[in-house]
Coordinates of C-alpha atoms in Angstrom, one line a residue:
X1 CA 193.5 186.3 355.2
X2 CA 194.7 183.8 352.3
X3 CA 193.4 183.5 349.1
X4 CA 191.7 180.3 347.3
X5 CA 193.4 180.0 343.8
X6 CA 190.8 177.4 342.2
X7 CA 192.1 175.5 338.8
X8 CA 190.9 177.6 336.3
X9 CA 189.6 175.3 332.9
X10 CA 190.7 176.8 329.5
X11 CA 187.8 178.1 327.2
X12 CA 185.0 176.0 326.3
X13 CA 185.6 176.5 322.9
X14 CA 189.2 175.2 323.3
X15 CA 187.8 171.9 325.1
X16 CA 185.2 171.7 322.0
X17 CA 187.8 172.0 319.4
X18 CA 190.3 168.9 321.0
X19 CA 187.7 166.7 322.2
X20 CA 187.4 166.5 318.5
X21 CA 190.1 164.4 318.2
X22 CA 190.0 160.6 319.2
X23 CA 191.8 159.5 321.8
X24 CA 193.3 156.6 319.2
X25 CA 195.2 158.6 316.2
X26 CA 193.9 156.6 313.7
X27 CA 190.4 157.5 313.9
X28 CA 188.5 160.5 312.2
X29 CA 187.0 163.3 314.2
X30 CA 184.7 162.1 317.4
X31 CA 181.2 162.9 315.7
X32 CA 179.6 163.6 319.5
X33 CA 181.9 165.7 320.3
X34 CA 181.8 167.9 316.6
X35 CA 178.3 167.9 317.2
X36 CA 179.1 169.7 320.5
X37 CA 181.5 171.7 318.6
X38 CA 179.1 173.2 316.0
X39 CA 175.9 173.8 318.8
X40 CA 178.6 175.8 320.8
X41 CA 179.4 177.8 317.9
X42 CA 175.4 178.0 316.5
X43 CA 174.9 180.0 320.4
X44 CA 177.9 181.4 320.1
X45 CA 179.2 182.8 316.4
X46 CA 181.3 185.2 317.6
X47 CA 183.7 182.7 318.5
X48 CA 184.2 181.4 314.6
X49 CA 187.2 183.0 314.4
X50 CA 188.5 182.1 318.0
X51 CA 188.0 178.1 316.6
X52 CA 189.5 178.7 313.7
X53 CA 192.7 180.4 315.1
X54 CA 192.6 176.9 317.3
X55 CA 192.2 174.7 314.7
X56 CA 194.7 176.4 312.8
X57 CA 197.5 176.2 315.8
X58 CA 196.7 172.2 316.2
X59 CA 197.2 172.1 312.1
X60 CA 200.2 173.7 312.3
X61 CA 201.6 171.0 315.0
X62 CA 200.7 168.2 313.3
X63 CA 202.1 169.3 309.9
X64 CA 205.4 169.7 311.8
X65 CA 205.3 166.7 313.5
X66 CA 204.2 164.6 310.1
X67 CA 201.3 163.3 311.9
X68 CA 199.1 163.1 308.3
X69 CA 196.3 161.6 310.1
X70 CA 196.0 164.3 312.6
X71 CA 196.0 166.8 309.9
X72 CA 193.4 165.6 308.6
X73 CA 190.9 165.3 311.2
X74 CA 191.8 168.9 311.3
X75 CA 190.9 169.5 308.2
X76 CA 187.9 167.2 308.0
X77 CA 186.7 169.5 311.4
X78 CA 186.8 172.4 309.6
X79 CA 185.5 171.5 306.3
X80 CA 182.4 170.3 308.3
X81 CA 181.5 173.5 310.4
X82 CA 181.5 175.2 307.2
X83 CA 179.1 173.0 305.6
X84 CA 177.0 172.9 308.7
X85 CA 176.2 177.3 308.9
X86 CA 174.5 179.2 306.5
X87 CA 176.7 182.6 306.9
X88 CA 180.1 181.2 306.5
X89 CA 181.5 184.9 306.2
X90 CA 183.6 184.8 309.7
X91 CA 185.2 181.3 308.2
X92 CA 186.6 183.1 305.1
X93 CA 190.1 185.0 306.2
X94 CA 191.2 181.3 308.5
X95 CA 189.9 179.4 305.4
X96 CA 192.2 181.2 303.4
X97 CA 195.5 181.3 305.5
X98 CA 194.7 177.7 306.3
X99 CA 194.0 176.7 302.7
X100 CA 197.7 178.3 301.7
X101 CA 199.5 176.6 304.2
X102 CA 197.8 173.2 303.3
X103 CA 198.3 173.7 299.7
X104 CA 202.4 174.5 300.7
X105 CA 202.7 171.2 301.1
X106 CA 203.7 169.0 298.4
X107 CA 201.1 166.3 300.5
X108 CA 198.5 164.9 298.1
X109 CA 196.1 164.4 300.8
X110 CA 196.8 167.7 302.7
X111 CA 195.9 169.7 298.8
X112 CA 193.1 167.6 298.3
X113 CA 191.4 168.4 301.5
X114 CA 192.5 172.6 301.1
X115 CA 190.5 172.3 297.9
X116 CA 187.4 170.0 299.4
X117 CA 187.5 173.2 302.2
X118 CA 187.3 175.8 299.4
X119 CA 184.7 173.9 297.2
X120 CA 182.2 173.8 300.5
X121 CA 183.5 177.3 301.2
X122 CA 183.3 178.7 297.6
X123 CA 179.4 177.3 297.3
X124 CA 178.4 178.2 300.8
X125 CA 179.2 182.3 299.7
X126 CA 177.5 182.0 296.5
X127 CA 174.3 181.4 298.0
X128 CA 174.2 184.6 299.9
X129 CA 173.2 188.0 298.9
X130 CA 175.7 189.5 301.6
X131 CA 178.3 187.8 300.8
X132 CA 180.1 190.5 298.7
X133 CA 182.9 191.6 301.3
X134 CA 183.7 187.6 302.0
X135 CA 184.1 187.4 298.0
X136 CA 186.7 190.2 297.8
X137 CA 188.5 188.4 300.5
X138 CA 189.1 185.4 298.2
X139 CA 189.6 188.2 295.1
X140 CA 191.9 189.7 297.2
X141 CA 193.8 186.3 297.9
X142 CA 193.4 184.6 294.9
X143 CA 197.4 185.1 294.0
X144 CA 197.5 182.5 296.9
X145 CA 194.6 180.2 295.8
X146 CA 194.5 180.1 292.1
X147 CA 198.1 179.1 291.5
X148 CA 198.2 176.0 293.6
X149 CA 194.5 175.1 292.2
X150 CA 195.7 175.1 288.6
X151 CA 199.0 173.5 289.1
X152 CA 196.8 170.4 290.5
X153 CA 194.7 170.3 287.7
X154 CA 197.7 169.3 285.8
X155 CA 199.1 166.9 288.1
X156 CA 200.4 164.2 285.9
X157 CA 198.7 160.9 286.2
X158 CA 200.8 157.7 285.5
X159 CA 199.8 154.1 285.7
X160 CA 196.2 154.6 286.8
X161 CA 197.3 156.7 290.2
X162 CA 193.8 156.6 292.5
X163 CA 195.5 160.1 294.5
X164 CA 196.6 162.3 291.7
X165 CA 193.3 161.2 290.1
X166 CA 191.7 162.6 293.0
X167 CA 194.1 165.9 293.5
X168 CA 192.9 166.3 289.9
X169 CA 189.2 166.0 290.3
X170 CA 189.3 167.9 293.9
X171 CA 191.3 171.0 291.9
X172 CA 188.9 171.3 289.0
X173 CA 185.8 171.2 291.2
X174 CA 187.2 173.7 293.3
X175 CA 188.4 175.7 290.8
X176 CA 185.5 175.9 289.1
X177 CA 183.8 177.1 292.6
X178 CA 186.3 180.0 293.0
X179 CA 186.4 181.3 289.8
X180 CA 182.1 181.6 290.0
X181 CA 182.6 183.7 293.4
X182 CA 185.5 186.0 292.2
X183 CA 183.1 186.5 289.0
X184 CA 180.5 187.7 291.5
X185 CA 183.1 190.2 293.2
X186 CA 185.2 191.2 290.4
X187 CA 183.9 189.9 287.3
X188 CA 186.8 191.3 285.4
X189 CA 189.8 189.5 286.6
X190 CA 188.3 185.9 286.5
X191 CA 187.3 186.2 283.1
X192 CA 190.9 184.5 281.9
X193 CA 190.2 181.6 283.9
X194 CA 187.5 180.7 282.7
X195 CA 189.1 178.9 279.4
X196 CA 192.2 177.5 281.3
X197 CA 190.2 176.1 283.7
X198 CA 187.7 174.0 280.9
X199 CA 191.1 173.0 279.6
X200 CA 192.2 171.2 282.8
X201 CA 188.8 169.2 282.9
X202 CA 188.8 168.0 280.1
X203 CA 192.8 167.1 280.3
X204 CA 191.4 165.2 284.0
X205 CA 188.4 164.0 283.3
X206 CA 190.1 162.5 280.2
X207 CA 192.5 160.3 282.2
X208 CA 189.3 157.8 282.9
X209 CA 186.3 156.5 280.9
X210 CA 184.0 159.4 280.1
X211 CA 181.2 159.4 282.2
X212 CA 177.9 160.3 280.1
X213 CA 177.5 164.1 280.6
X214 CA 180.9 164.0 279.1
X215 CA 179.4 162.9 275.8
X216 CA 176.7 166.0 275.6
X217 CA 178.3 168.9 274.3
X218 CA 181.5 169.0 277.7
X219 CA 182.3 172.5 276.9
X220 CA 178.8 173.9 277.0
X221 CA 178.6 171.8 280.3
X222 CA 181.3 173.4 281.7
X223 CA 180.7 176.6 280.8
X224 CA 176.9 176.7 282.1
X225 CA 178.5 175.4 285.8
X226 CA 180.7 178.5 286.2
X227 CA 177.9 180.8 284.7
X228 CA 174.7 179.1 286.6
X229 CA 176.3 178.1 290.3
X230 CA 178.8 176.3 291.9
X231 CA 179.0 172.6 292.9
X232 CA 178.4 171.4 296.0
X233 CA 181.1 168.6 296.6
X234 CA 183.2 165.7 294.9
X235 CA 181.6 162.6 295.0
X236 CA 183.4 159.3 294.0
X237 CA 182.3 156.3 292.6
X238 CA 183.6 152.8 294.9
X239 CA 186.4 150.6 293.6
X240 CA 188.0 153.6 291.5
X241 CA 185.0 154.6 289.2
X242 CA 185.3 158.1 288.0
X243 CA 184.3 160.8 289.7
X244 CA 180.6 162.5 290.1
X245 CA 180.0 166.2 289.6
X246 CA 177.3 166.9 291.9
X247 CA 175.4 170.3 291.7

């Protein structure tokens, strides 16, 4: 008696996670099949970290092989499961190796979309009561995530320069994010952030016209953000208008 070896398909989730990517590598992420992506993982959570481990191989490809666009649909993929779920706790430990490896990169693009990732990450956490253990996972890693965040907030900005504008603004907002959930883990390690962190706003959001909140009283703005909630995202006026803090 023989046996009948049928070809065995990989795991859904693996099909989900590259059918993601457009056949043309100039396009963004196929929204039909992200869609797919995120009602496979609403059935199935369990698989969160299975995804991510995917996404992060294809990331790690594509960095090496300088394919920026790639990267990015990577990134962009990611950036919106997490906005997409509630209980973003099994994102947390991928979302921080993955943020690292992004912000290793001396990329503009790449640390501007690690920090977009955190900001929807960072806000996502602070709006549960059980996310306590997912907070001490960024307090545990923040030797990895505050560095890199504080060293773009004081990106130099030269002759009107749209991207280090934006690595600026995507930094502070971020920031700003982190340091509110670390407060809520470990209230006693952030608090010398806190200051540094105002400083860098004001040095970025000094590099454009002042939009009007900046004229009310900035530091008592600032400070009730990191003391009230995080933002949400990064919003960006058309033909190079400064940027919006949305809450």
């Amino acid at each position: 008696m023989g046996n009948t070896c049928a070809p065995q398909k990989g795991p859904r989730f693996k099909n989900f996670v590259i059918a993601v990517y457009s056949d043309d590598p100039h396009n963004g992420p196929v929204r039909e099949a992200l869609g797919k992506l995120q009602n496979y993982i609403a059935s199935n959570p369990e698989r969160i970290p299975r995804v991510c481990r995917k996404i992060s191989k294809l990331l790690t490809i594509y960095l090496k092989r300088q394919k920026a666009h790639r990267v990015m649909v990577g990134v962009q993929m990611l950036r919106d499961l997490i906005a997409h779920f509630d209980d973003v706790s099994g994102f947390v430990p991928h979302c921080i190796s993955i943020c690292s490896m992004l912000f290793s990169y001396s990329t503009v693009e790449y640390r501007i979309g690690a920090a977009d990732v955190l900001t929807i990450l960072c806000y996502k956490l602070a709006g549960r009561v059980d996310g306590e253990h997912s907070c001490r996972l960024l307090t545990d890693s923040k030797g990895k995530l505050l560095p890199a965040l504080e060293t773009m907030c004081l990106e130099t900005v030269s002759n009107d320069d749209a991207a280090t504008l934006r690595c600026r603004y995507a930094a502070v907002v971020a920031l700003g994010n982190v340091i509110f959930c670390l407060h809520g883990a470990l209230a006693n390690n952030v608090n010398c952030h806190i200051m540094p962190f105002l400083r860098n706003l004001m040095d970025a959001m000094r590099s454009g016209e002042k939009p009007e909140w900046m004229e009310r009283e900035p530091f008592t703005v600032l400070q009730q953000h990191i003391k009230s909630g995080p933002l949400t995202a990064l919003h960006f006026r058309p033909n190079g208008g400064n940027a919006i803090l949305r809450a």
